[in-house]
Coordinates of C-alpha atoms and ligand atoms in Angstrom, one line a residue:
X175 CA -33.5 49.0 -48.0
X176 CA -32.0 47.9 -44.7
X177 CA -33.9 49.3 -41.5
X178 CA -31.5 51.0 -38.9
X179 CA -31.5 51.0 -35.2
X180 CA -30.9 53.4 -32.6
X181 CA -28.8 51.8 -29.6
X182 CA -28.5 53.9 -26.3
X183 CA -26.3 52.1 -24.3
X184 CA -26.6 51.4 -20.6
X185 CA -23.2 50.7 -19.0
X186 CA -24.7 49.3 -15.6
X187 CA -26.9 47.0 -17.9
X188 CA -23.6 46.0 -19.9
X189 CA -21.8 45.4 -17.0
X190 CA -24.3 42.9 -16.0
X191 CA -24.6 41.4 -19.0
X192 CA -20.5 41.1 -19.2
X193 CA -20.3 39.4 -15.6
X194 CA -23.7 36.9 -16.2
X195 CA -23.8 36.3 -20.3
X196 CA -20.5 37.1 -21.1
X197 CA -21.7 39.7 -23.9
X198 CA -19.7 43.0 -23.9
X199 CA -21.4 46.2 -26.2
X200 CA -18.4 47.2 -28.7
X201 CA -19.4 51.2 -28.9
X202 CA -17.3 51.4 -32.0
X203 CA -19.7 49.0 -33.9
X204 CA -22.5 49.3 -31.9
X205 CA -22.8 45.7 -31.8
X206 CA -23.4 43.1 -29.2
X207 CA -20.4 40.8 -28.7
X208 CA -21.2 37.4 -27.8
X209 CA -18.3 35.6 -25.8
X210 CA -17.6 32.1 -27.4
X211 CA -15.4 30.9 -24.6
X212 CA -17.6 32.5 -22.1
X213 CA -14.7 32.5 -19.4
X214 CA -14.4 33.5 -15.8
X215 CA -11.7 35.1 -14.0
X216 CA -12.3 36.2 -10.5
X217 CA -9.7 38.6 -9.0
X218 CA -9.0 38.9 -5.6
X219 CA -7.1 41.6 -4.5
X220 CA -7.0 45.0 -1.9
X221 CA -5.9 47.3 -4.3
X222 CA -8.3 49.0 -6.4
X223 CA -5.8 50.3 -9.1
X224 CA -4.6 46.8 -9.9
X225 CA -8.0 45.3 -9.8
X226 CA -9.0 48.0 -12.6
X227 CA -5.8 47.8 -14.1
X228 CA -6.9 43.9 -14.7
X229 CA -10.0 44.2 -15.4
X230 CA -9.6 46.4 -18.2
X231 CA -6.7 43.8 -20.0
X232 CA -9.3 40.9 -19.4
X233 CA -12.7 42.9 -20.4
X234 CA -10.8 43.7 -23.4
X235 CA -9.3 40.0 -24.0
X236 CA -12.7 38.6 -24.2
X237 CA -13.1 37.5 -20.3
X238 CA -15.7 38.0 -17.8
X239 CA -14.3 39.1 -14.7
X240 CA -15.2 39.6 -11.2
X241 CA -13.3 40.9 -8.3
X242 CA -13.2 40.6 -4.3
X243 CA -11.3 43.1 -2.5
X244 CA -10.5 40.7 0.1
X245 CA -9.9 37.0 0.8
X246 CA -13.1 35.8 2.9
X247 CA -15.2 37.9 -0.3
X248 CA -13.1 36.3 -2.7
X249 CA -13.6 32.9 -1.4
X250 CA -17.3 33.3 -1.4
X251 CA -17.4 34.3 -5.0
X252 CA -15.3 31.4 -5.6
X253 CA -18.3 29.1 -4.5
X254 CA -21.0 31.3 -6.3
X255 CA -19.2 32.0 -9.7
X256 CA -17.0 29.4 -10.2
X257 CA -14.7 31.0 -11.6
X258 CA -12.5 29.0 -14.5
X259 CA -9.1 31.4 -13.1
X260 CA -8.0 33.3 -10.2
X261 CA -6.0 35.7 -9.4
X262 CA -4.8 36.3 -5.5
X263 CA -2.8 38.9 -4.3
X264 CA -0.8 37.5 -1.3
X265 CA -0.6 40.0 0.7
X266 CA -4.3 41.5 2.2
X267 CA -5.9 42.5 4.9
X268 CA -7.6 39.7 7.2
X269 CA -6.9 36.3 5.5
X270 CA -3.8 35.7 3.5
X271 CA -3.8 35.1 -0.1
X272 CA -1.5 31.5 0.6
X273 CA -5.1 30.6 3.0
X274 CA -6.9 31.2 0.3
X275 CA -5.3 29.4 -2.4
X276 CA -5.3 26.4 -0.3
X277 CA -9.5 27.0 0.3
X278 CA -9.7 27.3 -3.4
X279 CA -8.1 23.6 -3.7
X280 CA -10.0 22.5 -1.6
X281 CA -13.3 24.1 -3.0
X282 CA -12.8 22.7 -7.1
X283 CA -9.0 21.6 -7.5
X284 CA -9.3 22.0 -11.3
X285 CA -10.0 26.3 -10.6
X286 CA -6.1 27.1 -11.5
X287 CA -4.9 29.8 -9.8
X288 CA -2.0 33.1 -10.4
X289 CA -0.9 34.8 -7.3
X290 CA 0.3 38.1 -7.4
X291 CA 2.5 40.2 -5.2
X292 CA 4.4 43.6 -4.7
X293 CA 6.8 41.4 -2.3
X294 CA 7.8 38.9 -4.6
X295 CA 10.7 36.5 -2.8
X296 CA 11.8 33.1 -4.1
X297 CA 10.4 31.7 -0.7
X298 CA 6.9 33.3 -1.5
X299 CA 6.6 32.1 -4.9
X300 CA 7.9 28.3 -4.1
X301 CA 5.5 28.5 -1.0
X302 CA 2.3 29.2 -3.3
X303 CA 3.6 27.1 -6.0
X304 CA 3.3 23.9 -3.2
X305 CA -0.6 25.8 -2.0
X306 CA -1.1 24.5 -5.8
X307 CA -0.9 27.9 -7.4
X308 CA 0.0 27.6 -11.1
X309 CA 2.6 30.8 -10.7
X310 CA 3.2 33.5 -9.7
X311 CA 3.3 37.5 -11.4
X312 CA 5.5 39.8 -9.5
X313 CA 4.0 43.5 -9.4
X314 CA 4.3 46.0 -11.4
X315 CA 3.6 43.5 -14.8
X316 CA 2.6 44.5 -17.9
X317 CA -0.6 44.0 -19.5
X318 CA 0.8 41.5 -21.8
X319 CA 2.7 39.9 -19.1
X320 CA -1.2 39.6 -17.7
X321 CA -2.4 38.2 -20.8
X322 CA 0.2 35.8 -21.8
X323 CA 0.6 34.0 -18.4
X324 CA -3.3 33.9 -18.2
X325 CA -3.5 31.9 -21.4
X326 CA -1.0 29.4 -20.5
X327 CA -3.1 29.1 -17.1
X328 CA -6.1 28.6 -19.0
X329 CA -4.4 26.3 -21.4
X330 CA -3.4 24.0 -18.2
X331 CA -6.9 24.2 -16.8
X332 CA -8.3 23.0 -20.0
X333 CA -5.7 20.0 -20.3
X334 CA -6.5 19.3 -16.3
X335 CA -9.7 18.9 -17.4
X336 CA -9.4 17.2 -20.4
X337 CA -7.4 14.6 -19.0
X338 CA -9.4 14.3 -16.1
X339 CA -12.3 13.6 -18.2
X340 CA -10.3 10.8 -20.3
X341 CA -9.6 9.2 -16.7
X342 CA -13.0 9.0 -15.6
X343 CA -13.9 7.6 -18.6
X344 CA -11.6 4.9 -18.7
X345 CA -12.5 4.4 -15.0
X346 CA -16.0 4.2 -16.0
X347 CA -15.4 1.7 -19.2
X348 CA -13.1 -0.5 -16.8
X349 CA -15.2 -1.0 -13.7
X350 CA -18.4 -1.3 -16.0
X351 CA -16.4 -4.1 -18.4
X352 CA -15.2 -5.8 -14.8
X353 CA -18.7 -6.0 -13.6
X354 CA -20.0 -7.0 -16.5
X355 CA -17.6 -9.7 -16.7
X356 CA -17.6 -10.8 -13.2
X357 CA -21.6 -10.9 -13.5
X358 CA -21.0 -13.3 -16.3
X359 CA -18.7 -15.5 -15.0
X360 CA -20.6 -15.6 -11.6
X361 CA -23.9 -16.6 -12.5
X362 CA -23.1 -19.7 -14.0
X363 CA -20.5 -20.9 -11.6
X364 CA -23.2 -20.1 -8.9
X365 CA -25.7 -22.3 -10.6
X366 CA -22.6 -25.5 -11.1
X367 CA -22.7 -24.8 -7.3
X368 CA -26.1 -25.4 -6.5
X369 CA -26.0 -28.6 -8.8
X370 CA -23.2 -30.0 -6.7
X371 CA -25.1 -29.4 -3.7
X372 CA -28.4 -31.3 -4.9
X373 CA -26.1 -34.1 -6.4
X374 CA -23.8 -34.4 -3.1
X375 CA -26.5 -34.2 -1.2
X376 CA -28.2 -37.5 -2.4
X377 CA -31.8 -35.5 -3.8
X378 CA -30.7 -36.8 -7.4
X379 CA -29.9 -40.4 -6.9
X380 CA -27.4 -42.4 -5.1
X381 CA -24.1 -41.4 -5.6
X382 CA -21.1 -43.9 -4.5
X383 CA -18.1 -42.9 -2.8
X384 CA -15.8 -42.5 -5.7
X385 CA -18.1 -40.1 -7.2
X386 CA -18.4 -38.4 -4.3
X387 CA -14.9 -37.6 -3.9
X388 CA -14.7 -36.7 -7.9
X389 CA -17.8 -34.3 -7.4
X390 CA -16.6 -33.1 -3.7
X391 CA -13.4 -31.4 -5.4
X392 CA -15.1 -30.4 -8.2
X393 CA -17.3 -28.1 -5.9
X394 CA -14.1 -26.8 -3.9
X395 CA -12.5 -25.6 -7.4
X396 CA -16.1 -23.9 -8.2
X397 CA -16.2 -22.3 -4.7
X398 CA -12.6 -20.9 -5.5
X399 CA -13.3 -19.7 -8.3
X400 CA -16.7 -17.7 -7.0
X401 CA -14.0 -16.4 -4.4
X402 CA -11.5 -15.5 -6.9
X403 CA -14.6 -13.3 -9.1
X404 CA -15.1 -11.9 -5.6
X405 CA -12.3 -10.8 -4.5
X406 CA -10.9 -9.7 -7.5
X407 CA -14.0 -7.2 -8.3
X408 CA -13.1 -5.7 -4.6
X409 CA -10.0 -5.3 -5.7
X410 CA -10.9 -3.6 -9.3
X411 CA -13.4 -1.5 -7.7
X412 CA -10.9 0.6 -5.2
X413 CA -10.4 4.0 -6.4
X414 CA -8.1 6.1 -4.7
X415 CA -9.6 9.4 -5.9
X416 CA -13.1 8.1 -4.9
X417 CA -12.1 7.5 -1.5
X418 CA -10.7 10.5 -0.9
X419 CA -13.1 12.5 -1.7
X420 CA -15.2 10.5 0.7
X421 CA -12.9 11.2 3.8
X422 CA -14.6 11.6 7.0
X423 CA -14.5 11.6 10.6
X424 CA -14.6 8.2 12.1
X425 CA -14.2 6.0 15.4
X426 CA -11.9 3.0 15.1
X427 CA -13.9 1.3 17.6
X428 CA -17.6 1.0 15.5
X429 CA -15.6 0.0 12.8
X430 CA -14.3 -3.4 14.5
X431 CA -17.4 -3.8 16.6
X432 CA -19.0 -4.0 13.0
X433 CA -16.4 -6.5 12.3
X434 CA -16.6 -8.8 15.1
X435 CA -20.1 -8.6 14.7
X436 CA -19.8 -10.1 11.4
X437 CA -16.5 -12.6 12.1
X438 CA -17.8 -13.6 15.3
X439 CA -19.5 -17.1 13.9
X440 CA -16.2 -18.2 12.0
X441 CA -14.2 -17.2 15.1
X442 CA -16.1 -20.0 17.2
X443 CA -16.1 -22.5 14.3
X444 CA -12.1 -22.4 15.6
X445 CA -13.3 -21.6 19.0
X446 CA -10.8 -18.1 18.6
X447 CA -11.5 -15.6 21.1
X448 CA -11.8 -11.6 20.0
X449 CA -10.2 -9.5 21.8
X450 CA -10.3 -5.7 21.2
X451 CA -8.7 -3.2 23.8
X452 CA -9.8 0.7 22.2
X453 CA -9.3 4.0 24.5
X454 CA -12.4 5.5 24.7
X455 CA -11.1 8.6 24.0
X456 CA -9.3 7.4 21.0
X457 CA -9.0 10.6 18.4
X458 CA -10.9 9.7 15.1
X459 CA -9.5 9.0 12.0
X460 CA -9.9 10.5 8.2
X461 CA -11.4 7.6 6.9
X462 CA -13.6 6.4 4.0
X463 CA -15.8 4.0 6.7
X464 CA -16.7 1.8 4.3
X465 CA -13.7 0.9 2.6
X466 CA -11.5 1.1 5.5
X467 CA -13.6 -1.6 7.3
X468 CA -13.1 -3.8 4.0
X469 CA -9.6 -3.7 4.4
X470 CA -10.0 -4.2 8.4
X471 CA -12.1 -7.2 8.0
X472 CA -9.9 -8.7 5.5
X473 CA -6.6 -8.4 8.1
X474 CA -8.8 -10.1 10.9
X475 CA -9.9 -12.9 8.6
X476 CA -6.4 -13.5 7.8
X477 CA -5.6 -13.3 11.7
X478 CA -8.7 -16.4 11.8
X479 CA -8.1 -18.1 8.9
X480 CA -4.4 -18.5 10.0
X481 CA -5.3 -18.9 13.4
X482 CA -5.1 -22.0 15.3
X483 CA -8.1 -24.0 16.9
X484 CA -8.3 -22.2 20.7
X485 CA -6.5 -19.4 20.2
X486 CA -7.3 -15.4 19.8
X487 CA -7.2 -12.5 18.0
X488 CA -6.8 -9.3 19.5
X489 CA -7.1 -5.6 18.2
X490 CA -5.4 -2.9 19.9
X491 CA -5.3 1.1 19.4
X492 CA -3.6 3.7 20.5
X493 CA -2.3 7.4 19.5
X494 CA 1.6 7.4 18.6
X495 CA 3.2 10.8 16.9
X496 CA 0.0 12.7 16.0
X497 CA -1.0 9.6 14.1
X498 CA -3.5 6.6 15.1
X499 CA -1.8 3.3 15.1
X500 CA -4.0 -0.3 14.7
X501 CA -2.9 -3.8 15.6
X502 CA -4.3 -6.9 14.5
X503 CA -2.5 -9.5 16.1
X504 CA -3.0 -12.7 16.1
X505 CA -1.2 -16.2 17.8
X506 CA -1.6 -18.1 14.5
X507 CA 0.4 -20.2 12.4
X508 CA 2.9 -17.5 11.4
X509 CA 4.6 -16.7 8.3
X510 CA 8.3 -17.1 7.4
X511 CA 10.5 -14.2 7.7
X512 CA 11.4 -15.2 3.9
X513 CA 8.4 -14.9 2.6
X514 CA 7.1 -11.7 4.6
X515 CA 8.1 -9.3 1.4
X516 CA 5.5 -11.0 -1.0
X517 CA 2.3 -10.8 1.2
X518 CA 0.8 -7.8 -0.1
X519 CA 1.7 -9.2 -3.6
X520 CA -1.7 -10.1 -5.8
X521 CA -2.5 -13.8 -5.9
X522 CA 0.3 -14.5 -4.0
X523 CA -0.2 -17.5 -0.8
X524 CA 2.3 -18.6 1.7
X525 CA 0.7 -22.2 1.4
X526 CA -2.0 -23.1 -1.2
X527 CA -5.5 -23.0 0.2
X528 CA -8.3 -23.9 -1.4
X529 CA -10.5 -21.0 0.4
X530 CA -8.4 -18.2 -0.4
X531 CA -6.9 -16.2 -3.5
X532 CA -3.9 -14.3 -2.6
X533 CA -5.8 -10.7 -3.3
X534 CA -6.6 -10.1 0.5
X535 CA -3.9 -8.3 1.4
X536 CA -3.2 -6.5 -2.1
X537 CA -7.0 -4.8 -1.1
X538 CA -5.4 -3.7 2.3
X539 CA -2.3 -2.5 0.6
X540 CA -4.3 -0.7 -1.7
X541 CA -6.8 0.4 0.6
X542 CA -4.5 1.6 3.0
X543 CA -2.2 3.8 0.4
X544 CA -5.4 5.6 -0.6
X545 CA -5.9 7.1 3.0
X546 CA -2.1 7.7 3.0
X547 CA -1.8 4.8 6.2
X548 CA 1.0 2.8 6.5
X549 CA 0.8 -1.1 7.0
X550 CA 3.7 -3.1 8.5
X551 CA 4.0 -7.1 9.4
X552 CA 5.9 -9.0 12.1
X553 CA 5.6 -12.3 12.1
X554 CA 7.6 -15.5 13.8
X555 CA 6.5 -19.2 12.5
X556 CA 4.5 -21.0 15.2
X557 CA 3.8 -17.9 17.3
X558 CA 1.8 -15.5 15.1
X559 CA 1.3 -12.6 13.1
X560 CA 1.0 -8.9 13.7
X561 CA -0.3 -6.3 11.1
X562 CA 0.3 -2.6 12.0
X563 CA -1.6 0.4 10.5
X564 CA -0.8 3.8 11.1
X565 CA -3.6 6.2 10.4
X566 CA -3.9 9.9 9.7
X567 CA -6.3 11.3 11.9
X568 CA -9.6 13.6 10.9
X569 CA -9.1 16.9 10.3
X570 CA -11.1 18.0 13.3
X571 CA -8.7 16.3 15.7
X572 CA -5.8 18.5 14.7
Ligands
ADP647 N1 -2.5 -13.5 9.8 C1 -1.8 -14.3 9.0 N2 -1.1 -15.4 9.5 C2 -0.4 -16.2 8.7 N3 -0.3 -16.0 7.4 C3 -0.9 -15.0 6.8 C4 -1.7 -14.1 7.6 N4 -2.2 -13.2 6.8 C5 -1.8 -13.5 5.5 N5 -1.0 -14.6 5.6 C6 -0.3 -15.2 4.4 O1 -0.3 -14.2 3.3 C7 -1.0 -14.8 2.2 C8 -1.7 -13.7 1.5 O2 -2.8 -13.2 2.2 P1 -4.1 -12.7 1.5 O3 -3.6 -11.7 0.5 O4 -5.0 -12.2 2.5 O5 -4.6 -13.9 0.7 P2 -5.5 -15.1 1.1 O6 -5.9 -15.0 2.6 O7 -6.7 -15.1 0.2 O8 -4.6 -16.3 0.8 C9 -1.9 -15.8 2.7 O9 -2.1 -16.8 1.7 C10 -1.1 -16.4 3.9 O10 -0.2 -17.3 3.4
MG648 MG1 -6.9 -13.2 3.1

């Protein structure tokens, strides 16, 4: 004998549960439906009808919806709910739906988005299509019209992700297998290092000058190599979408006083003045500081490096076309016009050196794409180089 159950139902209670558990009461059963999926679509719209009108089609697909009646609500829920889908009417009161498909970009890029509209044009759709909406439904639509382009949205969102996820793995299982490897090959090379050093420096016996020599290059190909490990994690450990989501606000000028700083011992080794001439006023730049000064520091070690004994390095900023432009110049050995296209190559050297690996300027080049800056070289043999870089500037300077 089974026992039976009375169930009154309370439709504010349901509604709650719908929008936080994603359990809808089925009154036909009278049973409890739990949501596998447990999906979220947040509409944001002025007009009540339609908001109902898509409520009802998602309620009854399964979905847990939510709806703003106007963008600055809308974008608010975005940041409480999260919502997996949303759907923006472009045309509102206060803030247009195109603003806030871009603030929902900006907010979680992988939140795929419909827009909707009575005044659907060509130019409309192909404008919210490049503010990263997914497409576009023209009003009036039909229910199924609703559901069908909301499952291929969700079915994008879920391969976004997916794919996302594969990526970050891989980035994961790469930089962890580089360190690993670079940690391996490191630590013994450092140790051969500090042999040489006891040997060549006579605390281990007399050594004559024949084994000198033999043991004097022996440490130079070591200390390449240790360079090489170096430079070549820098370079595996640049990741454009890492920096980018680390863009800032930031002033040129600490980033090369942090630099000279740092060169400013090497520099007199070669007795090479630094120069830097910065407005004061410069506009800052959307920069990742870090990584940008990586890539700055390696262009004025070049500019030493290649320098010659007695002569100077000078840096130089100024605003040109809404964009900030940096020089590096300096009055160095030069480079031949010939050879100018295959500097930002990997590995690749003008001139064999035993002090360098080729991968300095691949960094920059890499460095520089991820903050979307330019870099450009003029160079004439004899008389020196000069690196340009053309920043975007911050966000706040616009
Ligand atoms: N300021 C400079 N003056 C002259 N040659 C330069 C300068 N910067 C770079 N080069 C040339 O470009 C090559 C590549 O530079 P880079 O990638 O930094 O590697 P590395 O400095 O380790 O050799 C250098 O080997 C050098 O021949
Ligand atoms: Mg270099």
């Amino acid at each position: 004998m089974g026992a039976s159950y009375c169930i009154t139902a309370n439709w504010d209670l349901i509604h709650q549960a719908v929008l936080l558990f994603g359990i809808e009461f089925d009154a036909t059963t009278s049973k409890m439906i739990n949501r596998t999926e447990n999906i979220t679509i947040l509409i944001i719209d002025d007009d009540e009808s339609m908001c109902d009108a898509c409520v009802q089609t998602y309620v009854k697909s399964g979905y847990i919806v939510d709806i703003a009646g106007d963008g600055i609500s809308g974008m608010q829920k975005v940041k409480d709910i999260n919502p997996d889908l949303v759907l923006v009417d472009l045309k509102m009161p206060g803030i247009s739906g195109m603003v806030v498909l871009e603030e929902i970009k900006k907010i979680d890029p992988e939140i795929v988005t419909i827009v909707i509209t009575g005044y659907a044009s060509i130019d409309s759709a192909i404008e919210s299509m490049k503010k990263g909406a997914y497409d576009f439904l023209p009003k009036p639509f039909t229910p199924e019209e609703l559901r069908l382009i909301t499952k291929r949205a969700l079915e994008k969102r879920r391969l976004t992700i997916e794919s996302n996820r594969l990526l970050q793995e891989k980035n994961e299982m790469r930089e962890g297998f580089i360190s690993m490897v670079s940690h391996q090959l490191r630590t013994p090379l450092v140790a051969v290092q500090q042999y040489f050093e006891v040997i060549l420096g006579g605390m281990a016996g007399e050594v004559n000058d024949e084994q000198r020599e033999m043991l004097e290059r022996s440490k130079i190909r070591i200390d390449q190599l240790i360079y090489l490990i170096k430079d070549w994690l820098n370079l595996s450990k640049i990741d454009a979408n890492r920096i980018v989501k680390k863009l800032a606000s930031v002033n040129i000028t600490s980033i090369f006083t942090n630099i000279f700083n740092l060169m400013q011992t090497i520099a007199k080794e070669k007795n090479i003045t630094l120069k830097m001439d910065i407005p004061e006023n410069l506009p800052t730049i959307s920069a990742d500081k870090e990584t940008l000064e990586q890539a700055f520091l390696n262009l004025v070690d070049n500019g030493i490096k290649y320098g010659n004994y007695g002569g100077s390095l000078f840096v130089g900023a100024k605003e040109k076309n809404g964009y900030i432009e940096v020089s590096i110049s300096d009055n160095g050995i030069g480079i031949p016009e010939d050879k100018l296209p295959f500097i930002f190559e990997q590995f690749y050297q003008v001139e064999f050196k035993s002090d360098s690996t080729g991968l300095g300027l691949s960094i920059v080049k890499r460095i520089m794409d991820a903050h979307s800056a330019t870099i450009k070289v003029t160079s004439k043999p004899e008389k020196g180089s000069t690196f340009t870089v053309l920043l975007p500037k911050s966000e706040e300077e616009k």
